[in-house]
Short mmCIF file of C-alpha atoms in Angstrom, two decimals:
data_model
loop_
_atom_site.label_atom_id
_atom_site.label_comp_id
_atom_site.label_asym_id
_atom_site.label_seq_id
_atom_site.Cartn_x
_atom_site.Cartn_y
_atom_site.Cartn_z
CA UNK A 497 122.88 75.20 100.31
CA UNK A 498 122.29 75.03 96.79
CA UNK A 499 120.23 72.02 95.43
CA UNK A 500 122.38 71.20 92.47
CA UNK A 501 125.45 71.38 95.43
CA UNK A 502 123.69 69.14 97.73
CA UNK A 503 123.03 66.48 94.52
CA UNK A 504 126.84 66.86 93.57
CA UNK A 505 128.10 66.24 96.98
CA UNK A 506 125.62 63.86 97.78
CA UNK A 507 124.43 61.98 94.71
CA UNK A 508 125.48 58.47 94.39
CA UNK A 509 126.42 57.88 98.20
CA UNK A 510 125.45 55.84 100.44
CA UNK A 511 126.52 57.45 103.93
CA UNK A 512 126.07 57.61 107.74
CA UNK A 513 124.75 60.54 109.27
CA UNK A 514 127.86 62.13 110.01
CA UNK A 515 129.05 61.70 106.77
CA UNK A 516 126.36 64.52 105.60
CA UNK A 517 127.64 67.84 106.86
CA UNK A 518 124.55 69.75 106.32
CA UNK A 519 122.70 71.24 110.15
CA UNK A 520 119.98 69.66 111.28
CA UNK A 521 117.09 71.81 109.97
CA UNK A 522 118.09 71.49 106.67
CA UNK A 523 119.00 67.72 107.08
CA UNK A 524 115.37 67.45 108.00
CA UNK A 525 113.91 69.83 105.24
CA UNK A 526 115.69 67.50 102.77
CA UNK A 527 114.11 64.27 104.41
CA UNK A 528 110.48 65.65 103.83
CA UNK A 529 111.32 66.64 100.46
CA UNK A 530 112.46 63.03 99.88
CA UNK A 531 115.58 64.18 98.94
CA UNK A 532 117.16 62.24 101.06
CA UNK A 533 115.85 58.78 102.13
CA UNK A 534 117.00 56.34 105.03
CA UNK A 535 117.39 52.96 105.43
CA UNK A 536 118.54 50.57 108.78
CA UNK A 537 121.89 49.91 108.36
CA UNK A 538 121.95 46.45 109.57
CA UNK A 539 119.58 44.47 108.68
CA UNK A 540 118.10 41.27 111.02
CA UNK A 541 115.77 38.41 110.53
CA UNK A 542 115.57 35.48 112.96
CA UNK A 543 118.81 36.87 114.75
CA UNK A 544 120.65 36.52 111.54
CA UNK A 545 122.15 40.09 110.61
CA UNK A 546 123.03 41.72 107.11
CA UNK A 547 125.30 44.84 106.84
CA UNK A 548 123.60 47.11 104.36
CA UNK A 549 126.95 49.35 103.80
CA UNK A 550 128.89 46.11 103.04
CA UNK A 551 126.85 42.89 102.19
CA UNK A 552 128.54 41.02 105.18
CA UNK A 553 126.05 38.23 106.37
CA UNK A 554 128.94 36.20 108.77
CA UNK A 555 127.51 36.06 111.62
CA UNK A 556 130.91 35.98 113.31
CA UNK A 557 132.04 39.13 112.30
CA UNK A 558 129.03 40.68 114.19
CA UNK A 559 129.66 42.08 117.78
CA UNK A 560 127.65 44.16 120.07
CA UNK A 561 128.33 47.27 122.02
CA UNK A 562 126.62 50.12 124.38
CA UNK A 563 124.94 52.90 122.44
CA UNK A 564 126.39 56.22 123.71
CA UNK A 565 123.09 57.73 122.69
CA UNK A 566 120.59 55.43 124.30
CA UNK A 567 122.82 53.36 126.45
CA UNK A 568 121.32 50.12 125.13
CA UNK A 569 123.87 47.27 123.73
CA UNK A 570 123.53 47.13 119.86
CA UNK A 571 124.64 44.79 117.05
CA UNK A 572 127.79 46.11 115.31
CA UNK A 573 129.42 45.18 111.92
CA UNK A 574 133.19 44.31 112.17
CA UNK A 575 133.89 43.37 108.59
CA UNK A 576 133.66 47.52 107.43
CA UNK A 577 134.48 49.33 110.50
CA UNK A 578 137.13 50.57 109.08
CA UNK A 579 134.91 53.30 106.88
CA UNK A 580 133.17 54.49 110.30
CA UNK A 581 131.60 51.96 112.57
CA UNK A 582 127.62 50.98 111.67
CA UNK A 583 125.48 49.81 114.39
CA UNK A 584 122.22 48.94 113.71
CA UNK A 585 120.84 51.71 115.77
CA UNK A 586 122.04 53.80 113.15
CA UNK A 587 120.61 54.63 109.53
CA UNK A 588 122.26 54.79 105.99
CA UNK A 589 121.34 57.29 103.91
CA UNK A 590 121.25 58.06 99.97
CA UNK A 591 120.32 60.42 97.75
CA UNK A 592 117.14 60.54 96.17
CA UNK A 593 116.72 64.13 95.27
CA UNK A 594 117.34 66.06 91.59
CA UNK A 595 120.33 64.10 89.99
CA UNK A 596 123.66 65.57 89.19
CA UNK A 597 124.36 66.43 85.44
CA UNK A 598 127.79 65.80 84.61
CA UNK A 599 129.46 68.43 81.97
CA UNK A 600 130.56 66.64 78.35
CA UNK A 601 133.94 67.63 77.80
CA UNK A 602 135.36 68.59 74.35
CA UNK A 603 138.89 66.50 74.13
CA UNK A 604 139.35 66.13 77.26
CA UNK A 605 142.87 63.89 76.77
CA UNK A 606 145.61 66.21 76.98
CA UNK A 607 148.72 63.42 76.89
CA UNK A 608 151.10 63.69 73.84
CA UNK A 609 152.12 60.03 73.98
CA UNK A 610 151.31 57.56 70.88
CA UNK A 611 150.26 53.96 71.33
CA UNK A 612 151.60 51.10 69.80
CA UNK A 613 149.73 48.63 67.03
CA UNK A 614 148.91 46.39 70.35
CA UNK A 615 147.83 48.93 72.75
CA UNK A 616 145.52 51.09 70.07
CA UNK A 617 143.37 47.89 69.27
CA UNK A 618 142.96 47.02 73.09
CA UNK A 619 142.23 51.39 72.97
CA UNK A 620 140.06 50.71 70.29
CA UNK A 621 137.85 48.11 71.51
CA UNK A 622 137.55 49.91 74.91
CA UNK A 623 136.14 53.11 73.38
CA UNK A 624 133.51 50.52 71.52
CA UNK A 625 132.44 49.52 74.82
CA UNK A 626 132.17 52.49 76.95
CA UNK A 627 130.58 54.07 73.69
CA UNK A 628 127.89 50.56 73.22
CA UNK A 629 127.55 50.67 77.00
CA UNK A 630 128.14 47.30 76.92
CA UNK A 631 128.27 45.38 79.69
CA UNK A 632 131.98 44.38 80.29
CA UNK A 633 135.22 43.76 78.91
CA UNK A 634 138.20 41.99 80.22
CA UNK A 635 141.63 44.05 79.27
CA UNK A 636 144.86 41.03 79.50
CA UNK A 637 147.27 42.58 78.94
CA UNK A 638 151.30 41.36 79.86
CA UNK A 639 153.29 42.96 83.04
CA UNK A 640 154.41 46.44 81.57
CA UNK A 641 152.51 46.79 78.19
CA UNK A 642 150.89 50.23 79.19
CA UNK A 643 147.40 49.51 80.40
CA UNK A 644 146.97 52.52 82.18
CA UNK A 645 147.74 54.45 78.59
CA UNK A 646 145.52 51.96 76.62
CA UNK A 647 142.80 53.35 78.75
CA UNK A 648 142.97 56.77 78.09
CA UNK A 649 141.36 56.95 75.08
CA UNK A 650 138.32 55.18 77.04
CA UNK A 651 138.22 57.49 79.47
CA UNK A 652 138.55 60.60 77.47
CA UNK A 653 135.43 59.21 75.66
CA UNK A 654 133.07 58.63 78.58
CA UNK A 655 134.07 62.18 79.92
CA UNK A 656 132.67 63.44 76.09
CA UNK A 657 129.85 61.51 76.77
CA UNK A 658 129.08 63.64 79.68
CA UNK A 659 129.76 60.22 81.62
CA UNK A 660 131.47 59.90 85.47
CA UNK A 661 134.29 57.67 85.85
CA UNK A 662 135.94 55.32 88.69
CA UNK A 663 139.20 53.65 88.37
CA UNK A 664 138.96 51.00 91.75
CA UNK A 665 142.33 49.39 92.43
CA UNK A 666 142.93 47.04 95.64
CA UNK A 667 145.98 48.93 96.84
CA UNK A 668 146.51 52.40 97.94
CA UNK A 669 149.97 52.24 96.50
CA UNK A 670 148.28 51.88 93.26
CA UNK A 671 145.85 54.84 93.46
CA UNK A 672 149.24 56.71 94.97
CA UNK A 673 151.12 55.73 91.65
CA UNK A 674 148.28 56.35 89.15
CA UNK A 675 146.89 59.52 90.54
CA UNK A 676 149.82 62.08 88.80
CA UNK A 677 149.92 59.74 85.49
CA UNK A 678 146.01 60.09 85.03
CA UNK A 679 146.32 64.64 86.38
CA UNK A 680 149.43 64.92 83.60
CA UNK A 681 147.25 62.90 81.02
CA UNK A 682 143.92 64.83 81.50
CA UNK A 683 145.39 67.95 83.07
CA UNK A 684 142.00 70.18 82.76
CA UNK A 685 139.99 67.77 84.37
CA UNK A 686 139.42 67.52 87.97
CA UNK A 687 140.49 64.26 89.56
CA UNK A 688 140.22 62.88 93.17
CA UNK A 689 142.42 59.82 94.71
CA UNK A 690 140.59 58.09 97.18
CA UNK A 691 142.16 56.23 99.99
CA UNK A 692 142.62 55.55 103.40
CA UNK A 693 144.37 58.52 104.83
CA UNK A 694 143.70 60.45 101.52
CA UNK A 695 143.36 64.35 102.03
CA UNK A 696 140.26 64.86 99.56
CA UNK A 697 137.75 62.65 101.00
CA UNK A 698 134.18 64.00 99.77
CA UNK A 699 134.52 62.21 96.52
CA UNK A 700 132.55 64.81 94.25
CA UNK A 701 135.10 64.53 90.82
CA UNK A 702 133.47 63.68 87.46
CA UNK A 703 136.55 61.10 87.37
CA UNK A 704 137.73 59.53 90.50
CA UNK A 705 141.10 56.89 91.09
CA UNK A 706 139.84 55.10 94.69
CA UNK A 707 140.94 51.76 96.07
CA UNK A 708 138.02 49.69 96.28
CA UNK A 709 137.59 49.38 99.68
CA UNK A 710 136.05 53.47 99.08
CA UNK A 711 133.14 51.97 96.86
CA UNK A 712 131.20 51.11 100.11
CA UNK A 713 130.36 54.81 100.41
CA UNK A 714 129.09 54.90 96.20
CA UNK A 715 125.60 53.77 95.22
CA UNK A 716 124.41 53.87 91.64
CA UNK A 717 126.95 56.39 91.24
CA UNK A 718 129.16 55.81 87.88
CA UNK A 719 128.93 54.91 84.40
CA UNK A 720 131.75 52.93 83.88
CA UNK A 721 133.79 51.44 86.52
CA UNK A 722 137.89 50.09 85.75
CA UNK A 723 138.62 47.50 88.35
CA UNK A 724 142.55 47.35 87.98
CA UNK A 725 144.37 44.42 88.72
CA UNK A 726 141.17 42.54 89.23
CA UNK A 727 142.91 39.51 90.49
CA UNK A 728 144.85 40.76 93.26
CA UNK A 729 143.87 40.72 96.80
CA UNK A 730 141.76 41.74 98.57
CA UNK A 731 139.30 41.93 95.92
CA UNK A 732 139.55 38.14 95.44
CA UNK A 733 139.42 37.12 98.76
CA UNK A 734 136.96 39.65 100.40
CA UNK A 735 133.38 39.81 98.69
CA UNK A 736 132.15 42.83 100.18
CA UNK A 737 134.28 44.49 97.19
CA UNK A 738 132.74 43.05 94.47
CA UNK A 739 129.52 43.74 96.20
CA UNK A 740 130.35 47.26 96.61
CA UNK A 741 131.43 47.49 92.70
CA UNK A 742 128.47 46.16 92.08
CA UNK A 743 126.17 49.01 93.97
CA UNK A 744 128.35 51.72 92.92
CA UNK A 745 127.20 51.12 89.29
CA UNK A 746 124.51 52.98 87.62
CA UNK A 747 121.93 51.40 85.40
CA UNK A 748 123.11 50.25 81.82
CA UNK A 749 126.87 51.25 83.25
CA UNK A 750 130.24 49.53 82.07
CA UNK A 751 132.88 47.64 83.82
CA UNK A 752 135.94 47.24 82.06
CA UNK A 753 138.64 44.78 83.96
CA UNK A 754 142.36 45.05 83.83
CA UNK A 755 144.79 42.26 84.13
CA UNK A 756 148.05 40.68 84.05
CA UNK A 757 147.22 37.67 85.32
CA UNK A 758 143.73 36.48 84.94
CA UNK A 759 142.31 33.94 87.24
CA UNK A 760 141.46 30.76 85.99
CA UNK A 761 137.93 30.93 86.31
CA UNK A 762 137.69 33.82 84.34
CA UNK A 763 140.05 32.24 81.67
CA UNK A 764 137.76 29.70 81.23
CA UNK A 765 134.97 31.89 81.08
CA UNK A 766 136.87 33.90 78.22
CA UNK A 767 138.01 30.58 76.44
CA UNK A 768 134.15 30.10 76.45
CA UNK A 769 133.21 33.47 74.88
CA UNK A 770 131.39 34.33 78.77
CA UNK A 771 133.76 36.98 78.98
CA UNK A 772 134.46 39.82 76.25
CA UNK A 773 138.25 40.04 75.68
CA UNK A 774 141.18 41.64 74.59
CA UNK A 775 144.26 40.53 74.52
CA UNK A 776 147.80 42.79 75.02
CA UNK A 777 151.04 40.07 74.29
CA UNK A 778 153.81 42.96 74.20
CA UNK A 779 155.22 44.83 76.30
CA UNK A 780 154.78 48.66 75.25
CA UNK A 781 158.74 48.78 74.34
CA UNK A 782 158.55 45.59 72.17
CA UNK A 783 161.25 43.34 74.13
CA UNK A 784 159.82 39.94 75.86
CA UNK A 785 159.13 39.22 79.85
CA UNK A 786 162.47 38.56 81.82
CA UNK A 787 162.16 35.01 82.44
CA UNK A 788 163.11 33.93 85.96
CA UNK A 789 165.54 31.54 86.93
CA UNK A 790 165.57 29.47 89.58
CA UNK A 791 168.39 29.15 92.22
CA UNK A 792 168.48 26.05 95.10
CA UNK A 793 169.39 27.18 98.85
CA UNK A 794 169.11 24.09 101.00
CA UNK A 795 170.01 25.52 104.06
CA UNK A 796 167.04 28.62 103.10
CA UNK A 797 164.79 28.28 105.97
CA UNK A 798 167.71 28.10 108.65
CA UNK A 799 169.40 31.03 106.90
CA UNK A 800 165.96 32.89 107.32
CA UNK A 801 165.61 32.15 110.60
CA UNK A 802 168.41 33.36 111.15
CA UNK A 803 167.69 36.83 109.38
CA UNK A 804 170.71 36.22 106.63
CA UNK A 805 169.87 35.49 103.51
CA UNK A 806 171.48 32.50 101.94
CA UNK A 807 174.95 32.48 100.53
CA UNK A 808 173.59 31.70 96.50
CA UNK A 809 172.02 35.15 97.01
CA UNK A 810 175.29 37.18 97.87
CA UNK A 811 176.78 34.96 95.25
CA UNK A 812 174.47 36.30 92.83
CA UNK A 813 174.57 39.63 93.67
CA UNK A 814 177.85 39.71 93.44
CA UNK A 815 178.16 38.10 89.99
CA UNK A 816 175.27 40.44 88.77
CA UNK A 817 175.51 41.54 84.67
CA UNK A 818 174.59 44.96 85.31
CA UNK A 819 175.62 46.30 88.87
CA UNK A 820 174.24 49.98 88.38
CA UNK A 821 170.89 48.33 88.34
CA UNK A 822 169.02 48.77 91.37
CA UNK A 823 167.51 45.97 93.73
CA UNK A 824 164.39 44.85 94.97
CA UNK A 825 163.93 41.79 96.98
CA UNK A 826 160.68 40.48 97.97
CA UNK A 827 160.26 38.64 101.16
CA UNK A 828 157.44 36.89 102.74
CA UNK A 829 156.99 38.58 105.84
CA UNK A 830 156.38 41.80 107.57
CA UNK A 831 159.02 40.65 110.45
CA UNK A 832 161.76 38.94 107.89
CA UNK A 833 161.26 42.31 106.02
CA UNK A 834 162.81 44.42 109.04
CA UNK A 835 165.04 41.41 110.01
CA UNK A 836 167.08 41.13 107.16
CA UNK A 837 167.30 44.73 105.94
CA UNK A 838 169.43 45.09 108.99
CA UNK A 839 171.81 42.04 108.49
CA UNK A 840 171.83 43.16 104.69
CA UNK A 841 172.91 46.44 106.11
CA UNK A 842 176.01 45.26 107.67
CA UNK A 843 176.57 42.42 105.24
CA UNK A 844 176.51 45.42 102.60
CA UNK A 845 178.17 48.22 103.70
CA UNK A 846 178.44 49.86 100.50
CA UNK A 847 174.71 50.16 99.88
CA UNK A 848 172.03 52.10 101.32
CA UNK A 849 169.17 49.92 101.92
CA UNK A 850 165.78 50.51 103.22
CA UNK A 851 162.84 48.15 103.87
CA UNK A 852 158.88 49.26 103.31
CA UNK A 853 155.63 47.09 103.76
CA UNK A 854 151.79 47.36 104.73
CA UNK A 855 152.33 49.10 108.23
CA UNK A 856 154.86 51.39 107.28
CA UNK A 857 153.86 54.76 107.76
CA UNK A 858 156.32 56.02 105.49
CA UNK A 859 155.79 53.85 102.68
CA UNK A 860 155.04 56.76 100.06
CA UNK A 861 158.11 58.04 100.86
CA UNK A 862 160.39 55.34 101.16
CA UNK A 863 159.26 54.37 97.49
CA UNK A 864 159.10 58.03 95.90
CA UNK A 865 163.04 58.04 97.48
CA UNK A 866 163.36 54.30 95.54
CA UNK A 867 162.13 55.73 92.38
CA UNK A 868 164.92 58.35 92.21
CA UNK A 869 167.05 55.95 92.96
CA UNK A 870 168.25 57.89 96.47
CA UNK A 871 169.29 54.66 98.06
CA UNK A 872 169.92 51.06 95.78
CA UNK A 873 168.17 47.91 97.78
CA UNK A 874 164.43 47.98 98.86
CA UNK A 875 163.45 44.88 100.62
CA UNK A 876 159.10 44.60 100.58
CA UNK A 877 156.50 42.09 100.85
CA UNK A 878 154.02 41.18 98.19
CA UNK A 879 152.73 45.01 99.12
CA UNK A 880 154.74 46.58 95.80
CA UNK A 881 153.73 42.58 93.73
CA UNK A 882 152.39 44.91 91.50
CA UNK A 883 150.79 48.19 89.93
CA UNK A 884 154.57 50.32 90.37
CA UNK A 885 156.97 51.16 88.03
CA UNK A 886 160.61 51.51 88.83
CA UNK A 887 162.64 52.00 85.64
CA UNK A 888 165.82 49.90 85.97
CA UNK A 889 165.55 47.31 88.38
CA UNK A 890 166.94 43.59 89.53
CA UNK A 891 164.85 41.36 91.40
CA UNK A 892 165.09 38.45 93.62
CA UNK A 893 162.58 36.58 95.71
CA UNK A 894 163.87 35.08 99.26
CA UNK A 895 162.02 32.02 99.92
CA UNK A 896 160.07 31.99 96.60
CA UNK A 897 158.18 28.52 97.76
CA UNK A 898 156.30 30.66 100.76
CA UNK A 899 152.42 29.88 100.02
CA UNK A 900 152.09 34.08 100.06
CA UNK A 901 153.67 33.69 96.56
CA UNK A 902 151.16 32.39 94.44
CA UNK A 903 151.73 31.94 90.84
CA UNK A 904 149.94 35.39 90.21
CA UNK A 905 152.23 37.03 92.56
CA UNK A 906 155.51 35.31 91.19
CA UNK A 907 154.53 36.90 88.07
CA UNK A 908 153.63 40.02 88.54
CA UNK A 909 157.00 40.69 90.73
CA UNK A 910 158.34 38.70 87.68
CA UNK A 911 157.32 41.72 85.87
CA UNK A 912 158.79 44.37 88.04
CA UNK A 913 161.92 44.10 86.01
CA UNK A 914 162.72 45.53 82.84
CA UNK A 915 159.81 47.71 82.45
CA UNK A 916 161.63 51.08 80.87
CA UNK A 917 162.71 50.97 77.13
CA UNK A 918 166.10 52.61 78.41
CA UNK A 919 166.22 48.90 80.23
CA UNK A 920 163.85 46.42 79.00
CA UNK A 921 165.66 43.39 80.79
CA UNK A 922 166.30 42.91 84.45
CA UNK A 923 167.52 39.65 86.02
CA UNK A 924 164.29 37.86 88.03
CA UNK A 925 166.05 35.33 90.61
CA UNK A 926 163.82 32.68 92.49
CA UNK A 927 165.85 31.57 95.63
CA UNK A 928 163.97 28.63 97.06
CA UNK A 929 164.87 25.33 99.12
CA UNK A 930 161.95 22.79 96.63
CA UNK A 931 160.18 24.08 93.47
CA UNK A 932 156.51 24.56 94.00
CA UNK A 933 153.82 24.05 91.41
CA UNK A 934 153.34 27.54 91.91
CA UNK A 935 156.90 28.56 90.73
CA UNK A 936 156.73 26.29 88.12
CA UNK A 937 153.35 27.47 86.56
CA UNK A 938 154.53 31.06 86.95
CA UNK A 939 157.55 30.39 84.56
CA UNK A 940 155.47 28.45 82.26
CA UNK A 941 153.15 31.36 82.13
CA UNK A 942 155.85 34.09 81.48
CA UNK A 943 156.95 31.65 78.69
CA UNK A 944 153.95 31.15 77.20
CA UNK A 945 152.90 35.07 77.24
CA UNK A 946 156.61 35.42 75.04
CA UNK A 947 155.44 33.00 72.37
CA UNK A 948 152.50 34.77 72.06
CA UNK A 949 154.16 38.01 71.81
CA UNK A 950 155.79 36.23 69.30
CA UNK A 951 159.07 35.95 70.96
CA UNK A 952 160.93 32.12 70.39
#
């Protein structure tokens, strides 16, 4: 196999021996030349274990099992055995060989669209960063104001630079939804979508759209990293993915954050000038946030145990301004998801409606069929919170006090409505049994984002 091959299929991974298709004599050829160089994969001192693919260092999410090879029991990590199990009998390996050189390419951009006075400065100052290589910048920008555009002229600019790109998002829904945006807007480049399940898996593109959990596989591998949606889970609540953003940066590399709804420690560390910022207050189509409205149910929680939602939602749905609009209601629960599309179903004859969450196989589907509006309600759980775009939707949260619905999650459903200019309003509808300080901050937050935009 060709050397520069090997480096471009191999360079800037970090990968278990069957992982590296190459035969064995050549496997070891490359070992002697140092091209490739191993490391354990687990890592122990005084019975205390660190996974070297993943960071992990909880001891609880350690097991042990039989070696097939050897037939000896062997310590196991649990936290990232979903990307391939690594026991510490086995060895990572990376790339040390002849690096890849990436091509430059001359105007790379091939999208048509124009940006607004709001989205060319946030452009603007992107371009300055990626072009500074400066360390990082923080991108806030409101529910629908077109971050994904504001980033192509970033992009396009790194790829002139001769410079490899990864956009990391939390959700595979997300890489799903970007992945023909980014091939339409730089339709001569080559571009991979990473994923669980994903059909291209060998992640050699100069420009790559992964969820995050696919960094564990990268080291030292990209020049400037986009972590979209950088406050959403899992990447706040598991640190292995920061960890693994972390590795899969090279030396003197960029990360550039995107946002809706920044956490509060990073607000503060932006209110102290820790944190290069810019700020987006507009929606790309110039028309405010819808604000959401609250609506009491006391007898909520026995309706939903009952799999019916409560009577003030058929009232509202049935008193609706704009009836053509399509639906989506957001429900805590995997189980209450299934549940209630089926008493909606026969409550609702009229409509076709269809339910979709994190184990459903046919999720792509069910929200490709959505999006061309083949059926009008789709009942989900905080799985579609964020990072789609359906153009003329309604939307109403059952049991808006749940604890799953934070006040970053009430907001970014929030802003599932009224995202096309055809349609830039949409009702939002909280249906709740007590107001949480959740709910409350999440208004007050939409609110304050209008001002701002300069809406009264």
């Amino acid at each position: 196999m060709d050397p520069t091959e090997l480096s471009l299929r191999y360079g800037g991974k970090l990968l278990l021996r069957h992982e590296i298709l190459i035969d064995d004599p050549l496997f070891e050829d490359l070992l002697n030349m140092n091209c490739l160089t191993s490391r354990s994969s687990i890592r122990s001192k005084w019975s205390h274990y660190q996974c070297e693919r993943c960071g992990n260092q909880k001891q609880s999410l350690f097991g042990q099992l039989p070696c097939h090879h050897c037939g000896t029991s062997h310590v196991y990590c649990r936290k990232c055995i979903e990307m391939g199990r690594v026991m510490a009998c086995s060895l990572l390996y990376e790339w040390t060989g002849p690096e890849y050189i990436w091509p430059s390419h001359k105007n790379p951009c091939t999208w048509t669209g124009e940006l607004t006075i709001s989205q060319q400065k946030a452009a603007d100052r992107i371009v300055r960063t990626v072009v500074n290589r400066e360390e990082e910048l923080l991108t806030w920008a409101v529910c629908g104001a077109g971050k994904t555009e504001m980033l192509f002229p970033g992009i396009a600019k790194a790829l002139e630079l001769g410079h490899r790109v990864c956009i990391a998002t939390p959700r595979t829904d997300v890489v799903r939804e970007l992945l023909p945006r980014l091939r339409g807007a730089f339709s001569d480049i080559y571009i991979q979508g990473l994923y669980g399940g994903s059909l291209e898996k060998d992640g050699t593109a100069q420009l790559i759209i992964a969820t995050t959990h696919q960094l564990l596989r990268f080291k030292h591998a990209f020049d400037v990293i986009i972590i979209d949606e950088v406050d959403a889970f899992p990447y706040t609540h598991d640190a292995s993915l920061p960890f693994a953003a972390t590795r899969a940066k090279k030396e003197g590399s960029t990360t550039l954050y995107l946002t809706a709804t920044p956490r509060r420690d990073q607000q503060l560390q932006m209110a102290r000038k820790k944190l290069p910022h810019v700020f987006v207050p507009r929606r790309f189509h110039g028309h405010p946030l819808p604000v959401p409205i609250f609506r009491m149910c006391y007898s909520l929680k026995k309706d939903l145990q009952k799999c019916v939602p409560p009577n003030a939602f058929f009232k509202w749905f049935t008193d609706r301004k704009y009836q053509s609009r399509q639906l989506l209601i957001f429900v805590p629960t995997i189980k209450l998801a299934e549940s209630i599309t089926h008493k909606l179903s026969v409550e609702l004859p009229g409509y076709k409606i269809m339910a979709v969450h994190a184990s459903d196989y046919e999720r792509e589907e069910k929200v490709q069929q959505f999006r061309e509006k083949q059926f009008q309600i789709l009942v989900t759980t905080t799985i579609l919170e964020r990072g789609v775009t359906f153009p003329s939707v309604d939307v109403a949260i059952l049991d808006a006090g749940h604890k799953v619905f934070d006040e970053s999650a009430l907001v970014q459903i929030a802003g599932r409505a009224g995202r096309s200019p055809d349609d830039p309003t949409g009702e939002v509808v909280f249906f709740h049994d007590g107001r949480t300080e959740a709910m409350v901050r999440a208004v007050r937050a939409i609110i304050k984002m209008n001002k701002r935009g300069g809406f009264h």
